[in-house]
C-alpha cells in the first residue's frame, strides 16, 4: 500500500487548505485512516481519524475547523482545514492501518498504531 499526501501550501491565518491522501495498491474494507502533523522540534501529533463504518474523530485543537472528507468512488480521503491558525503550521501526514485491535478511537491517536504512511506535506500558516 502506498499513500500519497498532497495539497499543502502557505496561507494566511483564517484561510483554508484541503489536503488529499490517495491510496494505491491493496484496498481494505476495514481500516483506520489517520491524519497527523509534526512541527519542528515537536513530536508527531494526532489530528483526526476515520474508522471504516464510523464517524470521524478529531483532536480538540482542530475540532470544528477541520473535517475529514471521503470520495466514495476512489480511495482518496481529504482533510479540509478551515480557519487556519499559525499554530497549525506543520508537516501533515496521512496514515493507514488495517489492524483494528480496538473499537475505540482513542487507541488510534498514537502514530504507532498505523502501518502505512504517506510522505508528508507542508502546511504553513502566517499571522
PDB file of C-alpha atoms in Angstrom:
ATOM      1  CA  UNK A   1       0.000   0.000   0.000  1.00  0.00           C
ATOM      2  CA  UNK A   2       1.307   3.430  -0.932  1.00  0.00           C
ATOM      3  CA  UNK A   3      -0.126   6.653   0.423  1.00  0.00           C
ATOM      4  CA  UNK A   4       0.370   9.925  -1.407  1.00  0.00           C
ATOM      5  CA  UNK A   5      -0.347  13.079   0.560  1.00  0.00           C
ATOM      6  CA  UNK A   6      -0.682  16.403  -1.225  1.00  0.00           C
ATOM      7  CA  UNK A   7      -2.349  19.798  -1.021  1.00  0.00           C
ATOM      8  CA  UNK A   8      -0.134  21.594   1.439  1.00  0.00           C
ATOM      9  CA  UNK A   9       0.915  25.174   0.972  1.00  0.00           C
ATOM     10  CA  UNK A  10       1.238  28.581   2.552  1.00  0.00           C
ATOM     11  CA  UNK A  11      -1.806  30.548   3.651  1.00  0.00           C
ATOM     12  CA  UNK A  12      -2.613  33.428   5.950  1.00  0.00           C
ATOM     13  CA  UNK A  13      -4.372  32.915   9.246  1.00  0.00           C
ATOM     14  CA  UNK A  14      -8.064  32.364   8.718  1.00  0.00           C
ATOM     15  CA  UNK A  15      -7.528  30.739   5.364  1.00  0.00           C
ATOM     16  CA  UNK A  16      -8.296  27.222   4.193  1.00  0.00           C
ATOM     17  CA  UNK A  17      -6.496  24.304   2.636  1.00  0.00           C
ATOM     18  CA  UNK A  18      -7.603  20.847   1.580  1.00  0.00           C
ATOM     19  CA  UNK A  19      -5.126  18.007   1.921  1.00  0.00           C
ATOM     20  CA  UNK A  20      -5.527  14.815  -0.068  1.00  0.00           C
ATOM     21  CA  UNK A  21      -4.411  11.306   0.765  1.00  0.00           C
ATOM     22  CA  UNK A  22      -4.562   8.886  -2.144  1.00  0.00           C
ATOM     23  CA  UNK A  23      -4.027   5.197  -1.510  1.00  0.00           C
ATOM     24  CA  UNK A  24      -2.806   2.756  -4.123  1.00  0.00           C
ATOM     25  CA  UNK A  25      -2.104  -0.945  -4.041  1.00  0.00           C
ATOM     26  CA  UNK A  26      -4.256  -3.028  -1.745  1.00  0.00           C
ATOM     27  CA  UNK A  27      -7.534  -1.664  -0.508  1.00  0.00           C
ATOM     28  CA  UNK A  28      -9.115  -2.568   2.806  1.00  0.00           C
ATOM     29  CA  UNK A  29     -12.788  -2.719   3.668  1.00  0.00           C
ATOM     30  CA  UNK A  30     -11.893  -2.419   7.345  1.00  0.00           C
ATOM     31  CA  UNK A  31      -9.388   0.277   8.195  1.00  0.00           C
ATOM     32  CA  UNK A  32      -8.497   3.319  10.202  1.00  0.00           C
ATOM     33  CA  UNK A  33      -7.117   6.276   8.305  1.00  0.00           C
ATOM     34  CA  UNK A  34      -5.410   8.960  10.338  1.00  0.00           C
ATOM     35  CA  UNK A  35      -4.007  12.420   9.859  1.00  0.00           C
ATOM     36  CA  UNK A  36      -1.037  13.534  11.933  1.00  0.00           C
ATOM     37  CA  UNK A  37       1.181  16.586  11.952  1.00  0.00           C
ATOM     38  CA  UNK A  38       4.667  17.371  13.131  1.00  0.00           C
ATOM     39  CA  UNK A  39       6.031  20.820  13.789  1.00  0.00           C
ATOM     40  CA  UNK A  40       9.787  21.445  14.019  1.00  0.00           C
ATOM     41  CA  UNK A  41      11.173  20.212  17.315  1.00  0.00           C
ATOM     42  CA  UNK A  42       7.912  18.600  18.336  1.00  0.00           C
ATOM     43  CA  UNK A  43       6.569  15.076  18.379  1.00  0.00           C
ATOM     44  CA  UNK A  44       4.149  13.828  15.766  1.00  0.00           C
ATOM     45  CA  UNK A  45       0.670  14.862  16.855  1.00  0.00           C
ATOM     46  CA  UNK A  46      -2.701  13.286  16.163  1.00  0.00           C
ATOM     47  CA  UNK A  47      -5.083  15.463  14.152  1.00  0.00           C
ATOM     48  CA  UNK A  48      -8.015  13.330  13.003  1.00  0.00           C
ATOM     49  CA  UNK A  49      -9.013   9.786  12.113  1.00  0.00           C
ATOM     50  CA  UNK A  50     -11.675   7.933  10.206  1.00  0.00           C
ATOM     51  CA  UNK A  51     -12.585   4.352  11.002  1.00  0.00           C
ATOM     52  CA  UNK A  52     -14.462   2.337   8.398  1.00  0.00           C
ATOM     53  CA  UNK A  53     -18.168   2.429   9.142  1.00  0.00           C
ATOM     54  CA  UNK A  54     -17.805   5.127  11.769  1.00  0.00           C
ATOM     55  CA  UNK A  55     -17.903   8.905  12.025  1.00  0.00           C
ATOM     56  CA  UNK A  56     -14.617  10.828  12.046  1.00  0.00           C
ATOM     57  CA  UNK A  57     -12.801  11.704  15.241  1.00  0.00           C
ATOM     58  CA  UNK A  58     -10.858  14.906  15.805  1.00  0.00           C
ATOM     59  CA  UNK A  59      -8.292  16.269  18.184  1.00  0.00           C
ATOM     60  CA  UNK A  60      -9.692  19.024  20.373  1.00  0.00           C
ATOM     61  CA  UNK A  61      -7.276  21.514  18.812  1.00  0.00           C
ATOM     62  CA  UNK A  62      -8.873  21.151  15.370  1.00  0.00           C
ATOM     63  CA  UNK A  63     -12.455  20.201  16.216  1.00  0.00           C
ATOM     64  CA  UNK A  64     -14.898  22.483  14.424  1.00  0.00           C
ATOM     65  CA  UNK A  65     -12.234  23.675  11.986  1.00  0.00           C
ATOM     66  CA  UNK A  66     -11.015  20.504  10.260  1.00  0.00           C
ATOM     67  CA  UNK A  67     -13.161  17.909   8.506  1.00  0.00           C
ATOM     68  CA  UNK A  68     -12.313  14.530   7.013  1.00  0.00           C
ATOM     69  CA  UNK A  69     -13.987  14.048   3.661  1.00  0.00           C
ATOM     70  CA  UNK A  70     -14.023  10.957   1.503  1.00  0.00           C
ATOM     71  CA  UNK A  71     -14.506  10.231  -2.164  1.00  0.00           C
ATOM     72  CA  UNK A  72     -16.504   7.017  -2.281  1.00  0.00           C
ATOM     73  CA  UNK A  73     -15.581   6.462  -5.927  1.00  0.00           C
ATOM     74  CA  UNK A  74     -11.900   6.265  -5.069  1.00  0.00           C
ATOM     75  CA  UNK A  75      -9.813   5.517  -2.016  1.00  0.00           C
ATOM     76  CA  UNK A  76      -8.894   9.177  -1.616  1.00  0.00           C
ATOM     77  CA  UNK A  77      -9.519  10.872   1.706  1.00  0.00           C
ATOM     78  CA  UNK A  78      -9.300  14.587   2.323  1.00  0.00           C
ATOM     79  CA  UNK A  79      -8.608  16.814   5.282  1.00  0.00           C
ATOM     80  CA  UNK A  80     -10.474  20.089   4.829  1.00  0.00           C
ATOM     81  CA  UNK A  81      -8.818  22.685   7.032  1.00  0.00           C
ATOM     82  CA  UNK A  82     -10.650  25.933   7.680  1.00  0.00           C
ATOM     83  CA  UNK A  83      -9.930  28.884   9.955  1.00  0.00           C
ATOM     84  CA  UNK A  84      -6.264  28.002   9.950  1.00  0.00           C
ATOM     85  CA  UNK A  85      -4.048  29.351  12.706  1.00  0.00           C
ATOM     86  CA  UNK A  86      -0.272  29.860  12.840  1.00  0.00           C
ATOM     87  CA  UNK A  87      -0.079  27.008  15.348  1.00  0.00           C
ATOM     88  CA  UNK A  88      -1.404  24.664  12.637  1.00  0.00           C
ATOM     89  CA  UNK A  89       1.916  25.066  10.819  1.00  0.00           C
ATOM     90  CA  UNK A  90       3.489  21.624  10.450  1.00  0.00           C
ATOM     91  CA  UNK A  91       4.212  18.781   8.074  1.00  0.00           C
ATOM     92  CA  UNK A  92       0.999  16.826   7.732  1.00  0.00           C
ATOM     93  CA  UNK A  93       0.976  13.059   7.238  1.00  0.00           C
ATOM     94  CA  UNK A  94      -1.733  10.596   6.387  1.00  0.00           C
ATOM     95  CA  UNK A  95      -1.527   7.078   7.720  1.00  0.00           C
ATOM     96  CA  UNK A  96      -3.463   3.863   7.422  1.00  0.00           C
ATOM     97  CA  UNK A  97      -3.885   0.625   9.273  1.00  0.00           C
ATOM     98  CA  UNK A  98      -5.989  -2.443   8.626  1.00  0.00           C
ATOM     99  CA  UNK A  99      -5.179  -3.894  12.040  1.00  0.00           C
ATOM    100  CA  UNK A 100      -8.190  -2.888  14.083  1.00  0.00           C
ATOM    101  CA  UNK A 101      -7.301  -4.102  17.559  1.00  0.00           C
ATOM    102  CA  UNK A 102      -9.732  -1.755  19.262  1.00  0.00           C
ATOM    103  CA  UNK A 103     -13.107  -0.228  18.530  1.00  0.00           C
ATOM    104  CA  UNK A 104     -12.162   2.947  20.388  1.00  0.00           C
ATOM    105  CA  UNK A 105     -10.752   5.912  18.546  1.00  0.00           C
ATOM    106  CA  UNK A 106      -8.501   6.756  21.475  1.00  0.00           C
ATOM    107  CA  UNK A 107      -6.461   3.663  20.598  1.00  0.00           C
ATOM    108  CA  UNK A 108      -5.614   5.210  17.236  1.00  0.00           C
ATOM    109  CA  UNK A 109      -4.304   8.573  18.372  1.00  0.00           C
ATOM    110  CA  UNK A 110      -0.849   7.031  18.666  1.00  0.00           C
ATOM    111  CA  UNK A 111       1.257   7.038  15.484  1.00  0.00           C
ATOM    112  CA  UNK A 112       2.489   3.572  16.462  1.00  0.00           C
ATOM    113  CA  UNK A 113      -0.927   2.095  15.616  1.00  0.00           C
ATOM    114  CA  UNK A 114      -0.509   2.765  11.912  1.00  0.00           C
ATOM    115  CA  UNK A 115       1.167   0.524   9.367  1.00  0.00           C
ATOM    116  CA  UNK A 116       1.306   2.647   6.242  1.00  0.00           C
ATOM    117  CA  UNK A 117       2.424   6.293   5.976  1.00  0.00           C
ATOM    118  CA  UNK A 118       2.404   8.951   3.300  1.00  0.00           C
ATOM    119  CA  UNK A 119       5.417  11.175   2.717  1.00  0.00           C
ATOM    120  CA  UNK A 120       4.062  14.342   4.340  1.00  0.00           C
ATOM    121  CA  UNK A 121       3.011  17.711   3.001  1.00  0.00           C
ATOM    122  CA  UNK A 122       3.992  21.087   4.444  1.00  0.00           C
ATOM    123  CA  UNK A 123       1.352  23.486   5.727  1.00  0.00           C
ATOM    124  CA  UNK A 124       2.492  26.979   6.685  1.00  0.00           C
ATOM    125  CA  UNK A 125       0.087  29.477   8.208  1.00  0.00           C
ATOM    126  CA  UNK A 126       1.278  33.059   8.634  1.00  0.00           C
ATOM    127  CA  UNK A 127      -0.195  35.591  11.009  1.00  0.00           C
TER     128      UNK A 127
END
